GROMACS .gro file of N, CA and C in nm:
model
  546
    1UNK      N    1  21.391  24.735   0.925
    1UNK     CA    2  21.251  24.735   0.889
    1UNK      C    3  21.175  24.637   0.976
    2UNK      N    4  21.043  24.646   0.974
    2UNK     CA    5  20.959  24.558   1.056
    2UNK      C    6  20.973  24.414   1.013
    3UNK      N    7  20.984  24.387   0.882
    3UNK     CA    8  21.001  24.250   0.833
    3UNK      C    9  21.132  24.191   0.883
    4UNK      N   10  21.240  24.272   0.880
    4UNK     CA   11  21.369  24.225   0.931
    4UNK      C   12  21.360  24.196   1.080
    5UNK      N   13  21.295  24.283   1.157
    5UNK     CA   14  21.282  24.263   1.300
    5UNK      C   15  21.203  24.137   1.330
    6UNK      N   16  21.096  24.112   1.254
    6UNK     CA   17  21.018  23.990   1.273
    6UNK      C   18  21.103  23.868   1.245
    7UNK      N   19  21.187  23.874   1.140
    7UNK     CA   20  21.276  23.763   1.109
    7UNK      C   21  21.378  23.742   1.221
    8UNK      N   22  21.426  23.850   1.280
    8UNK     CA   23  21.523  23.838   1.389
    8UNK      C   24  21.459  23.773   1.511
    9UNK      N   25  21.334  23.809   1.541
    9UNK     CA   26  21.264  23.748   1.654
    9UNK      C   27  21.240  23.601   1.625
   10UNK      N   28  21.201  23.568   1.502
   10UNK     CA   29  21.182  23.428   1.464
   10UNK      C   30  21.313  23.353   1.476
   11UNK      N   31  21.425  23.413   1.433
   11UNK     CA   32  21.556  23.351   1.444
   11UNK      C   33  21.589  23.323   1.591
   12UNK      N   34  21.569  23.422   1.679
   12UNK     CA   35  21.596  23.404   1.822
   12UNK      C   36  21.508  23.293   1.878
   13UNK      N   37  21.381  23.287   1.838
   13UNK     CA   38  21.292  23.182   1.884
   13UNK      C   39  21.338  23.046   1.834
   14UNK      N   40  21.382  23.038   1.708
   14UNK     CA   41  21.425  22.909   1.652
   14UNK      C   42  21.554  22.860   1.717
   15UNK      N   43  21.636  22.952   1.767
   15UNK     CA   44  21.757  22.913   1.837
   15UNK      C   45  21.730  22.872   1.981
   16UNK      N   46  21.605  22.886   2.024
   16UNK     CA   47  21.570  22.847   2.160
   16UNK      C   48  21.614  22.948   2.265
   17UNK      N   49  21.620  23.075   2.227
   17UNK     CA   50  21.663  23.178   2.320
   17UNK      C   51  21.546  23.216   2.409
   18UNK      N   52  21.552  23.175   2.535
   18UNK     CA   53  21.446  23.206   2.630
   18UNK      C   54  21.480  23.327   2.716
   19UNK      N   55  21.600  23.377   2.701
   19UNK     CA   56  21.642  23.491   2.781
   19UNK      C   57  21.613  23.620   2.706
   20UNK      N   58  21.643  23.731   2.773
   20UNK     CA   59  21.631  23.861   2.708
   20UNK      C   60  21.743  23.874   2.607
   21UNK      N   61  21.719  23.950   2.502
   21UNK     CA   62  21.827  23.982   2.411
   21UNK      C   63  21.818  24.127   2.369
   22UNK      N   64  21.936  24.183   2.346
   22UNK     CA   65  21.944  24.322   2.300
   22UNK      C   66  22.041  24.330   2.184
   23UNK      N   67  22.011  24.424   2.094
   23UNK     CA   68  22.102  24.456   1.985
   23UNK      C   69  22.146  24.599   2.002
   24UNK      N   70  22.275  24.615   1.999
   24UNK     CA   71  22.332  24.749   2.011
   24UNK      C   72  22.339  24.814   1.873
   25UNK      N   73  22.347  24.944   1.871
   25UNK     CA   74  22.357  25.016   1.744
   25UNK      C   75  22.484  24.980   1.669
   26UNK      N   76  22.583  24.928   1.741
   26UNK     CA   77  22.708  24.884   1.678
   26UNK      C   78  22.693  24.751   1.606
   27UNK      N   79  22.575  24.685   1.622
   27UNK     CA   80  22.551  24.557   1.557
   27UNK      C   81  22.574  24.438   1.648
   28UNK      N   82  22.621  24.461   1.769
   28UNK     CA   83  22.645  24.350   1.862
   28UNK      C   84  22.512  24.297   1.916
   29UNK      N   85  22.505  24.166   1.932
   29UNK     CA   86  22.386  24.096   1.979
   29UNK      C   87  22.421  24.031   2.113
   30UNK      N   88  22.346  24.063   2.218
   30UNK     CA   89  22.375  24.011   2.352
   30UNK      C   90  22.255  23.933   2.405
   31UNK      N   91  22.284  23.821   2.469
   31UNK     CA   92  22.181  23.737   2.529
   31UNK      C   93  22.208  23.731   2.679
   32UNK      N   94  22.103  23.748   2.759
   32UNK     CA   95  22.119  23.743   2.905
   32UNK      C   96  21.991  23.786   2.973
   33UNK      N   97  22.006  23.860   3.081
   33UNK     CA   98  21.890  23.907   3.158
   33UNK      C   99  21.900  24.056   3.184
   34UNK      N  100  21.794  24.127   3.149
   34UNK     CA  101  21.785  24.269   3.180
   34UNK      C  102  21.747  24.279   3.327
   35UNK      N  103  21.821  24.361   3.402
   35UNK     CA  104  21.794  24.375   3.544
   35UNK      C  105  21.720  24.505   3.576
   36UNK      N  106  21.773  24.618   3.530
   36UNK     CA  107  21.708  24.746   3.555
   36UNK      C  108  21.766  24.853   3.466
   37UNK      N  109  21.704  24.970   3.469
   37UNK     CA  110  21.752  25.087   3.397
   37UNK      C  111  21.743  25.205   3.492
   38UNK      N  112  21.858  25.263   3.524
   38UNK     CA  113  21.866  25.384   3.606
   38UNK      C  114  21.973  25.472   3.544
   39UNK      N  115  21.956  25.603   3.554
   39UNK     CA  116  22.055  25.699   3.504
   39UNK      C  117  22.094  25.672   3.359
   40UNK      N  118  21.997  25.632   3.277
   40UNK     CA  119  22.017  25.604   3.135
   40UNK      C  120  22.118  25.495   3.108
   41UNK      N  121  22.135  25.402   3.206
   41UNK     CA  122  22.223  25.286   3.188
   41UNK      C  123  22.143  25.159   3.218
   42UNK      N  124  22.143  25.067   3.122
   42UNK     CA  125  22.072  24.941   3.136
   42UNK      C  126  22.165  24.839   3.200
   43UNK      N  127  22.124  24.783   3.314
   43UNK     CA  128  22.201  24.676   3.378
   43UNK      C  129  22.161  24.545   3.312
   44UNK      N  130  22.260  24.476   3.257
   44UNK     CA  131  22.237  24.354   3.179
   44UNK      C  132  22.334  24.248   3.228
   45UNK      N  133  22.283  24.129   3.258
   45UNK     CA  134  22.366  24.018   3.307
   45UNK      C  135  22.377  23.913   3.197
   46UNK      N  136  22.498  23.895   3.147
   46UNK     CA  137  22.526  23.796   3.044
   46UNK      C  138  22.608  23.684   3.104
   47UNK      N  139  22.573  23.559   3.072
   47UNK     CA  140  22.651  23.445   3.123
   47UNK      C  141  22.797  23.452   3.080
   48UNK      N  142  22.820  23.494   2.957
   48UNK     CA  143  22.956  23.497   2.904
   48UNK      C  144  23.032  23.624   2.941
   49UNK      N  145  22.962  23.739   2.948
   49UNK     CA  146  23.030  23.866   2.968
   49UNK      C  147  23.015  23.922   3.110
   50UNK      N  148  22.931  23.862   3.192
   50UNK     CA  149  22.910  23.911   3.329
   50UNK      C  150  22.813  24.027   3.333
   51UNK      N  151  22.823  24.106   3.439
   51UNK     CA  152  22.735  24.221   3.457
   51UNK      C  153  22.784  24.338   3.372
   52UNK      N  154  22.693  24.393   3.294
   52UNK     CA  155  22.725  24.504   3.205
   52UNK      C  156  22.635  24.622   3.236
   53UNK      N  157  22.686  24.742   3.217
   53UNK     CA  158  22.607  24.865   3.219
   53UNK      C  159  22.615  24.922   3.078
   54UNK      N  160  22.502  24.927   3.009
   54UNK     CA  161  22.498  24.969   2.870
   54UNK      C  162  22.422  25.100   2.859
   55UNK      N  163  22.483  25.196   2.792
   55UNK     CA  164  22.418  25.326   2.772
   55UNK      C  165  22.287  25.306   2.697
   56UNK      N  166  22.177  25.360   2.749
   56UNK     CA  167  22.043  25.340   2.694
   56UNK      C  168  22.037  25.383   2.547
   57UNK      N  169  22.106  25.491   2.512
   57UNK     CA  170  22.100  25.541   2.374
   57UNK      C  171  22.180  25.453   2.277
   58UNK      N  172  22.263  25.360   2.328
   58UNK     CA  173  22.339  25.269   2.242
   58UNK      C  174  22.260  25.145   2.201
   59UNK      N  175  22.139  25.130   2.254
   59UNK     CA  176  22.059  25.010   2.228
   59UNK      C  177  21.960  25.038   2.116
   60UNK      N  178  21.959  24.949   2.016
   60UNK     CA  179  21.865  24.969   1.905
   60UNK      C  180  21.744  24.877   1.916
   61UNK      N  181  21.760  24.757   1.973
   61UNK     CA  182  21.647  24.663   1.983
   61UNK      C  183  21.656  24.584   2.113
   62UNK      N  184  21.538  24.552   2.165
   62UNK     CA  185  21.526  24.467   2.284
   62UNK      C  186  21.410  24.372   2.261
   63UNK      N  187  21.426  24.249   2.308
   63UNK     CA  188  21.314  24.155   2.313
   63UNK      C  189  21.324  24.082   2.447
   64UNK      N  190  21.214  24.081   2.519
   64UNK     CA  191  21.212  24.015   2.648
   64UNK      C  192  21.078  23.947   2.670
   65UNK      N  193  21.082  23.834   2.738
   65UNK     CA  194  20.958  23.763   2.770
   65UNK      C  195  20.921  23.779   2.917
   66UNK      N  196  21.009  23.839   2.995
   66UNK     CA  197  20.978  23.857   3.136
   66UNK      C  198  20.902  23.988   3.159
   67UNK      N  199  20.838  23.998   3.274
   67UNK     CA  200  20.765  24.120   3.309
   67UNK      C  201  20.860  24.228   3.358
   68UNK      N  202  20.828  24.351   3.324
   68UNK     CA  203  20.902  24.467   3.373
   68UNK      C  204  20.802  24.570   3.421
   69UNK      N  205  20.845  24.651   3.517
   69UNK     CA  206  20.769  24.769   3.556
   69UNK      C  207  20.848  24.889   3.508
   70UNK      N  208  20.782  24.976   3.433
   70UNK     CA  209  20.846  25.086   3.363
   70UNK      C  210  20.787  25.218   3.413
   71UNK      N  211  20.873  25.319   3.429
   71UNK     CA  212  20.826  25.454   3.461
   71UNK      C  213  20.872  25.548   3.352
   72UNK      N  214  20.779  25.628   3.302
   72UNK     CA  215  20.809  25.722   3.195
   72UNK      C  216  20.837  25.860   3.255
   73UNK      N  217  20.886  25.951   3.171
   73UNK     CA  218  20.918  26.086   3.218
   73UNK      C  219  20.795  26.163   3.260
   74UNK      N  220  20.676  26.123   3.214
   74UNK     CA  221  20.554  26.193   3.257
   74UNK      C  222  20.495  26.132   3.385
   75UNK      N  223  20.563  26.032   3.444
   75UNK     CA  224  20.519  25.973   3.571
   75UNK      C  225  20.434  25.849   3.558
   76UNK      N  226  20.401  25.806   3.437
   76UNK     CA  227  20.322  25.685   3.419
   76UNK      C  228  20.403  25.562   3.459
   77UNK      N  229  20.337  25.468   3.525
   77UNK     CA  230  20.401  25.341   3.563
   77UNK      C  231  20.320  25.230   3.499
   78UNK      N  232  20.389  25.146   3.418
   78UNK     CA  233  20.324  25.042   3.340
   78UNK      C  234  20.401  24.912   3.359
   79UNK      N  235  20.329  24.800   3.373
   79UNK     CA  236  20.391  24.669   3.386
   79UNK      C  237  20.352  24.582   3.268
   80UNK      N  238  20.451  24.511   3.212
   80UNK     CA  239  20.426  24.419   3.101
   80UNK      C  240  20.556  24.371   3.042
   81UNK      N  241  20.546  24.293   2.935
   81UNK     CA  242  20.666  24.251   2.863
   81UNK      C  243  20.707  24.366   2.771
   82UNK      N  244  20.836  24.369   2.735
   82UNK     CA  245  20.884  24.482   2.656
   82UNK      C  246  20.955  24.438   2.529
   83UNK      N  247  20.942  24.524   2.428
   83UNK     CA  248  21.023  24.515   2.307
   83UNK      C  249  21.063  24.658   2.270
   84UNK      N  250  21.174  24.671   2.205
   84UNK     CA  251  21.220  24.802   2.159
   84UNK      C  252  21.256  24.788   2.012
   85UNK      N  253  21.197  24.872   1.929
   85UNK     CA  254  21.226  24.876   1.786
   85UNK      C  255  21.211  25.019   1.737
   86UNK      N  256  21.301  25.061   1.652
   86UNK     CA  257  21.292  25.192   1.588
   86UNK      C  258  21.268  25.306   1.686
   87UNK      N  259  21.333  25.300   1.803
   87UNK     CA  260  21.323  25.406   1.901
   87UNK      C  261  21.193  25.410   1.979
   88UNK      N  262  21.112  25.304   1.968
   88UNK     CA  263  20.984  25.297   2.041
   88UNK      C  264  20.983  25.173   2.130
   89UNK      N  265  20.962  25.196   2.259
   89UNK     CA  266  20.949  25.086   2.355
   89UNK      C  267  20.802  25.049   2.362
   90UNK      N  268  20.772  24.920   2.338
   90UNK     CA  269  20.635  24.871   2.347
   90UNK      C  270  20.623  24.785   2.472
   91UNK      N  271  20.531  24.823   2.558
   91UNK     CA  272  20.503  24.748   2.680
   91UNK      C  273  20.369  24.678   2.657
   92UNK      N  274  20.372  24.545   2.665
   92UNK     CA  275  20.252  24.467   2.635
   92UNK      C  276  20.198  24.402   2.761
   93UNK      N  277  20.074  24.430   2.791
   93UNK     CA  278  20.000  24.358   2.896
   93UNK      C  279  19.867  24.322   2.832
   94UNK      N  280  19.756  24.366   2.880
   94UNK     CA  281  19.631  24.339   2.810
   94UNK      C  282  19.610  24.435   2.692
   95UNK      N  283  19.703  24.527   2.673
   95UNK     CA  284  19.706  24.615   2.555
   95UNK      C  285  19.851  24.659   2.531
   96UNK      N  286  19.876  24.729   2.423
   96UNK     CA  287  20.011  24.773   2.389
   96UNK      C  288  20.026  24.921   2.420
   97UNK      N  289  20.133  24.955   2.492
   97UNK     CA  290  20.166  25.094   2.524
   97UNK      C  291  20.296  25.125   2.450
   98UNK      N  292  20.292  25.223   2.361
   98UNK     CA  293  20.411  25.263   2.286
   98UNK      C  294  20.467  25.391   2.345
   99UNK      N  295  20.597  25.386   2.381
   99UNK     CA  296  20.662  25.499   2.444
   99UNK      C  297  20.792  25.527   2.369
  100UNK      N  298  20.817  25.651   2.329
  100UNK     CA  299  20.946  25.682   2.267
  100UNK      C  300  21.061  25.645   2.363
  101UNK      N  301  21.168  25.593   2.307
  101UNK     CA  302  21.281  25.545   2.387
  101UNK      C  303  21.335  25.654   2.480
  102UNK      N  304  21.336  25.778   2.436
  102UNK     CA  305  21.391  25.885   2.519
  102UNK      C  306  21.294  25.932   2.629
  103UNK      N  307  21.174  25.876   2.635
  103UNK     CA  308  21.077  25.913   2.739
  103UNK      C  309  21.074  25.811   2.852
  104UNK      N  310  21.162  25.712   2.848
  104UNK     CA  311  21.170  25.612   2.954
  104UNK      C  312  21.263  25.662   3.064
  105UNK      N  313  21.215  25.662   3.189
  105UNK     CA  314  21.298  25.709   3.300
  105UNK      C  315  21.365  25.592   3.373
  106UNK      N  316  21.286  25.495   3.420
  106UNK     CA  317  21.341  25.380   3.492
  106UNK      C  318  21.269  25.254   3.450
  107UNK      N  319  21.333  25.140   3.478
  107UNK     CA  320  21.278  25.011   3.444
  107UNK      C  321  21.332  24.911   3.546
  108UNK      N  322  21.246  24.827   3.601
  108UNK     CA  323  21.292  24.719   3.689
  108UNK      C  324  21.230  24.588   3.643
  109UNK      N  325  21.303  24.480   3.662
  109UNK     CA  326  21.252  24.348   3.626
  109UNK      C  327  21.145  24.307   3.727
  110UNK      N  328  21.033  24.257   3.677
  110UNK     CA  329  20.927  24.206   3.762
  110UNK      C  330  20.829  24.312   3.807
  111UNK      N  331  20.743  24.270   3.899
  111UNK     CA  332  20.644  24.360   3.956
  111UNK      C  333  20.707  24.447   4.062
  112UNK      N  334  20.648  24.561   4.085
  112UNK     CA  335  20.701  24.656   4.183
  112UNK      C  336  20.633  24.632   4.319
  113UNK      N  337  20.639  24.508   4.365
  113UNK     CA  338  20.576  24.473   4.492
  113UNK      C  339  20.657  24.369   4.566
  114UNK      N  340  20.633  24.360   4.696
  114UNK     CA  341  20.686  24.252   4.779
  114UNK      C  342  20.836  24.233   4.773
  115UNK      N  343  20.876  24.107   4.776
  115UNK     CA  344  21.018  24.074   4.781
  115UNK      C  345  21.090  24.099   4.650
  116UNK      N  346  21.017  24.121   4.540
  116UNK     CA  347  21.081  24.144   4.412
  116UNK      C  348  21.167  24.269   4.410
  117UNK      N  349  21.134  24.368   4.490
  117UNK     CA  350  21.209  24.494   4.487
  117UNK      C  351  21.329  24.492   4.582
  118UNK      N  352  21.345  24.386   4.661
  118UNK     CA  353  21.455  24.375   4.756
  118UNK      C  354  21.560  24.275   4.708
  119UNK      N  355  21.686  24.309   4.729
  119UNK     CA  356  21.798  24.219   4.699
  119UNK      C  357  21.897  24.229   4.813
  120UNK      N  358  21.960  24.119   4.846
  120UNK     CA  359  22.058  24.122   4.954
  120UNK      C  360  22.165  24.016   4.935
  121UNK      N  361  22.278  24.037   5.003
  121UNK     CA  362  22.388  23.943   4.995
  121UNK      C  363  22.474  23.961   5.120
  122UNK      N  364  22.517  23.850   5.179
  122UNK     CA  365  22.605  23.853   5.294
  122UNK      C  366  22.723  23.761   5.266
  123UNK      N  367  22.845  23.809   5.293
  123UNK     CA  368  22.964  23.726   5.276
  123UNK      C  369  23.048  23.732   5.403
  124UNK      N  370  23.117  23.622   5.430
  124UNK     CA  371  23.208  23.612   5.543
  124UNK      C  372  23.343  23.563   5.492
  125UNK      N  373  23.450  23.605   5.556
  125UNK     CA  374  23.582  23.559   5.517
  125UNK      C  375  23.677  23.564   5.634
  126UNK      N  376  23.787  23.491   5.620
  126UNK     CA  377  23.890  23.489   5.725
  126UNK      C  378  24.025  23.463   5.660
  127UNK      N  379  24.129  23.524   5.718
  127UNK     CA  380  24.267  23.501   5.677
  127UNK      C  381  24.344  23.460   5.801
  128UNK      N  382  24.419  23.355   5.791
  128UNK     CA  383  24.497  23.305   5.903
  128UNK      C  384  24.641  23.287   5.856
  129UNK      N  385  24.735  23.342   5.932
  129UNK     CA  386  24.876  23.321   5.899
  129UNK      C  387  24.951  23.294   6.030
  130UNK      N  388  25.050  23.207   6.020
  130UNK     CA  389  25.127  23.174   6.140
  130UNK      C  390  25.275  23.173   6.106
  131UNK      N  391  25.354  23.186   6.206
  131UNK     CA  392  25.499  23.194   6.193
  131UNK      C  393  25.552  23.253   6.322
  132UNK      N  394  25.637  23.358   6.310
  132UNK     CA  395  25.684  23.425   6.432
  132UNK      C  396  25.568  23.490   6.506
  133UNK      N  397  25.468  23.535   6.432
  133UNK     CA  398  25.345  23.588   6.493
  133UNK      C  399  25.226  23.517   6.429
  134UNK      N  400  25.124  23.499   6.509
  134UNK     CA  401  25.001  23.438   6.459
  134UNK      C  402  24.901  23.551   6.433
  135UNK      N  403  24.853  23.559   6.310
  135UNK     CA  404  24.759  23.664   6.273
  135UNK      C  405  24.629  23.602   6.225
  136UNK      N  406  24.521  23.663   6.267
  136UNK     CA  407  24.388  23.623   6.224
  136UNK      C  408  24.312  23.749   6.188
  137UNK      N  409  24.255  23.748   6.070
  137UNK     CA  410  24.170  23.859   6.028
  137UNK      C  411  24.041  23.799   5.977
  138UNK      N  412  23.930  23.847   6.028
  138UNK     CA  413  23.802  23.802   5.976
  138UNK      C  414  23.720  23.922   5.936
  139UNK      N  415  23.637  23.899   5.837
  139UNK     CA  416  23.560  24.010   5.781
  139UNK      C  417  23.423  23.963   5.739
  140UNK      N  418  23.335  24.059   5.730
  140UNK     CA  419  23.200  24.033   5.680
  140UNK      C  420  23.155  24.153   5.598
  141UNK      N  421  23.071  24.124   5.502
  141UNK     CA  422  23.014  24.229   5.418
  141UNK      C  423  22.867  24.196   5.396
  142UNK      N  424  22.781  24.291   5.421
  142UNK     CA  425  22.637  24.273   5.398
  142UNK      C  426  22.588  24.386   5.309
  143UNK      N  427  22.509  24.350   5.209
  143UNK     CA  428  22.453  24.449   5.118
  143UNK      C  429  22.303  24.427   5.109
  144UNK      N  430  22.229  24.537   5.107
  144UNK     CA  431  22.085  24.531   5.093
  144UNK      C  432  22.043  24.646   5.004
  145UNK      N  433  21.957  24.617   4.906
  145UNK     CA  434  21.910  24.723   4.817
  145UNK      C  435  21.762  24.705   4.788
  146UNK      N  436  21.699  24.818   4.761
  146UNK     CA  437  21.556  24.822   4.727
  146UNK      C  438  21.544  24.904   4.599
  147UNK      N  439  21.492  24.841   4.493
  147UNK     CA  440  21.480  24.905   4.362
  147UNK      C  441  21.333  24.919   4.325
  148UNK      N  442  21.289  25.041   4.303
  148UNK     CA  443  21.156  25.066   4.248
  148UNK      C  444  21.171  25.161   4.130
  149UNK      N  445  21.063  25.191   4.064
  149UNK     CA  446  21.072  25.282   3.950
  149UNK      C  447  21.086  25.427   3.994
  150UNK      N  448  21.055  25.458   4.120
  150UNK     CA  449  21.063  25.596   4.167
  150UNK      C  450  21.185  25.623   4.254
  151UNK      N  451  21.246  25.518   4.310
  151UNK     CA  452  21.363  25.540   4.397
  151UNK      C  453  21.448  25.414   4.405
  152UNK      N  454  21.570  25.433   4.456
  152UNK     CA  455  21.663  25.322   4.475
  152UNK      C  456  21.739  25.348   4.604
  153UNK      N  457  21.743  25.249   4.691
  153UNK     CA  458  21.819  25.258   4.815
  153UNK      C  459  21.923  25.146   4.814
  154UNK      N  460  22.047  25.182   4.843
  154UNK     CA  461  22.154  25.083   4.853
  154UNK      C  462  22.224  25.103   4.987
  155UNK      N  463  22.238  24.996   5.063
  155UNK     CA  464  22.311  25.002   5.189
  155UNK      C  465  22.414  24.890   5.191
  156UNK      N  466  22.525  24.918   5.256
  156UNK     CA  467  22.625  24.812   5.274
  156UNK      C  468  22.696  24.833   5.409
  157UNK      N  469  22.732  24.721   5.467
  157UNK     CA  470  22.804  24.721   5.595
  157UNK      C  471  22.925  24.631   5.579
  158UNK      N  472  23.042  24.681   5.618
  158UNK     CA  473  23.165  24.604   5.613
  158UNK      C  474  23.233  24.611   5.748
  159UNK      N  475  23.277  24.496   5.797
  159UNK     CA  476  23.351  24.489   5.923
  159UNK      C  477  23.477  24.406   5.902
  160UNK      N  478  23.589  24.457   5.953
  160UNK     CA  479  23.716  24.386   5.947
  160UNK      C  480  23.776  24.390   6.087
  161UNK      N  481  23.806  24.274   6.140
  161UNK     CA  482  23.863  24.265   6.275
  161UNK      C  483  23.988  24.179   6.265
  162UNK      N  484  24.098  24.229   6.322
  162UNK     CA  485  24.224  24.158   6.316
  162UNK      C  486  24.280  24.131   6.454
  163UNK      N  487  24.346  24.016   6.466
  163UNK     CA  488  24.413  23.977   6.590
  163UNK      C  489  24.555  23.933   6.559
  164UNK      N  490  24.648  23.969   6.645
  164UNK     CA  491  24.785  23.923   6.636
  164UNK      C  492  24.823  23.864   6.771
  165UNK      N  493  24.865  23.739   6.770
  165UNK     CA  494  24.898  23.665   6.894
  165UNK      C  495  24.786  23.677   6.997
  166UNK      N  496  24.662  23.655   6.952
  166UNK     CA  497  24.541  23.655   7.036
  166UNK      C  498  24.510  23.791   7.099
  167UNK      N  499  24.566  23.899   7.046
  167UNK     CA  500  24.534  24.034   7.093
  167UNK      C  501  24.471  24.109   6.975
  168UNK      N  502  24.353  24.167   6.999
  168UNK     CA  503  24.286  24.240   6.892
  168UNK      C  504  24.367  24.364   6.856
  169UNK      N  505  24.404  24.374   6.728
  169UNK     CA  506  24.487  24.486   6.682
  169UNK      C  507  24.413  24.580   6.588
  170UNK      N  508  24.309  24.530   6.522
  170UNK     CA  509  24.235  24.611   6.426
  170UNK      C  510  24.086  24.589   6.445
  171UNK      N  511  24.011  24.697   6.428
  171UNK     CA  512  23.866  24.685   6.421
  171UNK      C  513  23.816  24.800   6.336
  172UNK      N  514  23.752  24.766   6.225
  172UNK     CA  515  23.706  24.866   6.130
  172UNK      C  516  23.563  24.832   6.090
  173UNK      N  517  23.471  24.926   6.107
  173UNK     CA  518  23.332  24.910   6.066
  173UNK      C  519  23.297  25.025   5.972
  174UNK      N  520  23.228  24.993   5.864
  174UNK     CA  521  23.190  25.096   5.768
  174UNK      C  522  23.048  25.069   5.719
  175UNK      N  523  22.966  25.173   5.722
  175UNK     CA  524  22.830  25.166   5.670
  175UNK      C  525  22.816  25.271   5.561
  176UNK      N  526  22.767  25.229   5.446
  176UNK     CA  527  22.742  25.321   5.335
  176UNK      C  528  22.595  25.311   5.296
  177UNK      N  529  22.535  25.424   5.262
  177UNK     CA  530  22.397  25.423   5.218
  177UNK      C  531  22.378  25.531   5.112
  178UNK      N  532  22.310  25.495   5.005
  178UNK     CA  533  22.273  25.592   4.903
  178UNK      C  534  22.122  25.583   4.881
  179UNK      N  535  22.063  25.696   4.852
  179UNK     CA  536  21.920  25.704   4.826
  179UNK      C  537  21.901  25.792   4.703
  180UNK      N  538  21.852  25.732   4.598
  180UNK     CA  539  21.828  25.804   4.472
  180UNK      C  540  21.679  25.815   4.449
  181UNK      N  541  21.634  25.933   4.409
  181UNK     CA  542  21.495  25.956   4.376
  181UNK      C  543  21.485  25.991   4.229
  182UNK      N  544  21.390  25.929   4.159
  182UNK     CA  545  21.373  25.952   4.015
  182UNK      C  546  21.239  26.016   3.988
   0.00000   0.00000   0.00000
């Protein structure tokens, strides 16, 4: 009921919960950060549980204080803070927009502009072993993604180069790219 939901929000506030929280239909309560929603799966980052993908239909309640940009099945794009109760997603900015839970197509954290829609990561590594033969393998991995409410692009590059006794024995380069349109 609405009174129970208000008490739950007051409880979360009194506990000092500044992060996003979600309640699953199973009764589980999770605290962390909502990242995005694509393919009816909510990406949620919990300090204790790590990165989770939660089926959108398994979520009964959401409360968040951060801004989100939301796209509905009719093509509307709205930015604001979000709450979910009784199957209705409320997006609050200078007014309240109520959207049935099943009419939400995509959701991204923050505004749909500038550097907020880009994410990247680069890692380097090396393995060295010596004995009868000296082996060196070094590798790199670069990932870049762009998330909007209408599309998602993910690219990654991996390189592995190996040497044995100062002679290059392996060289492997791989580029992967996906482009999803919603």
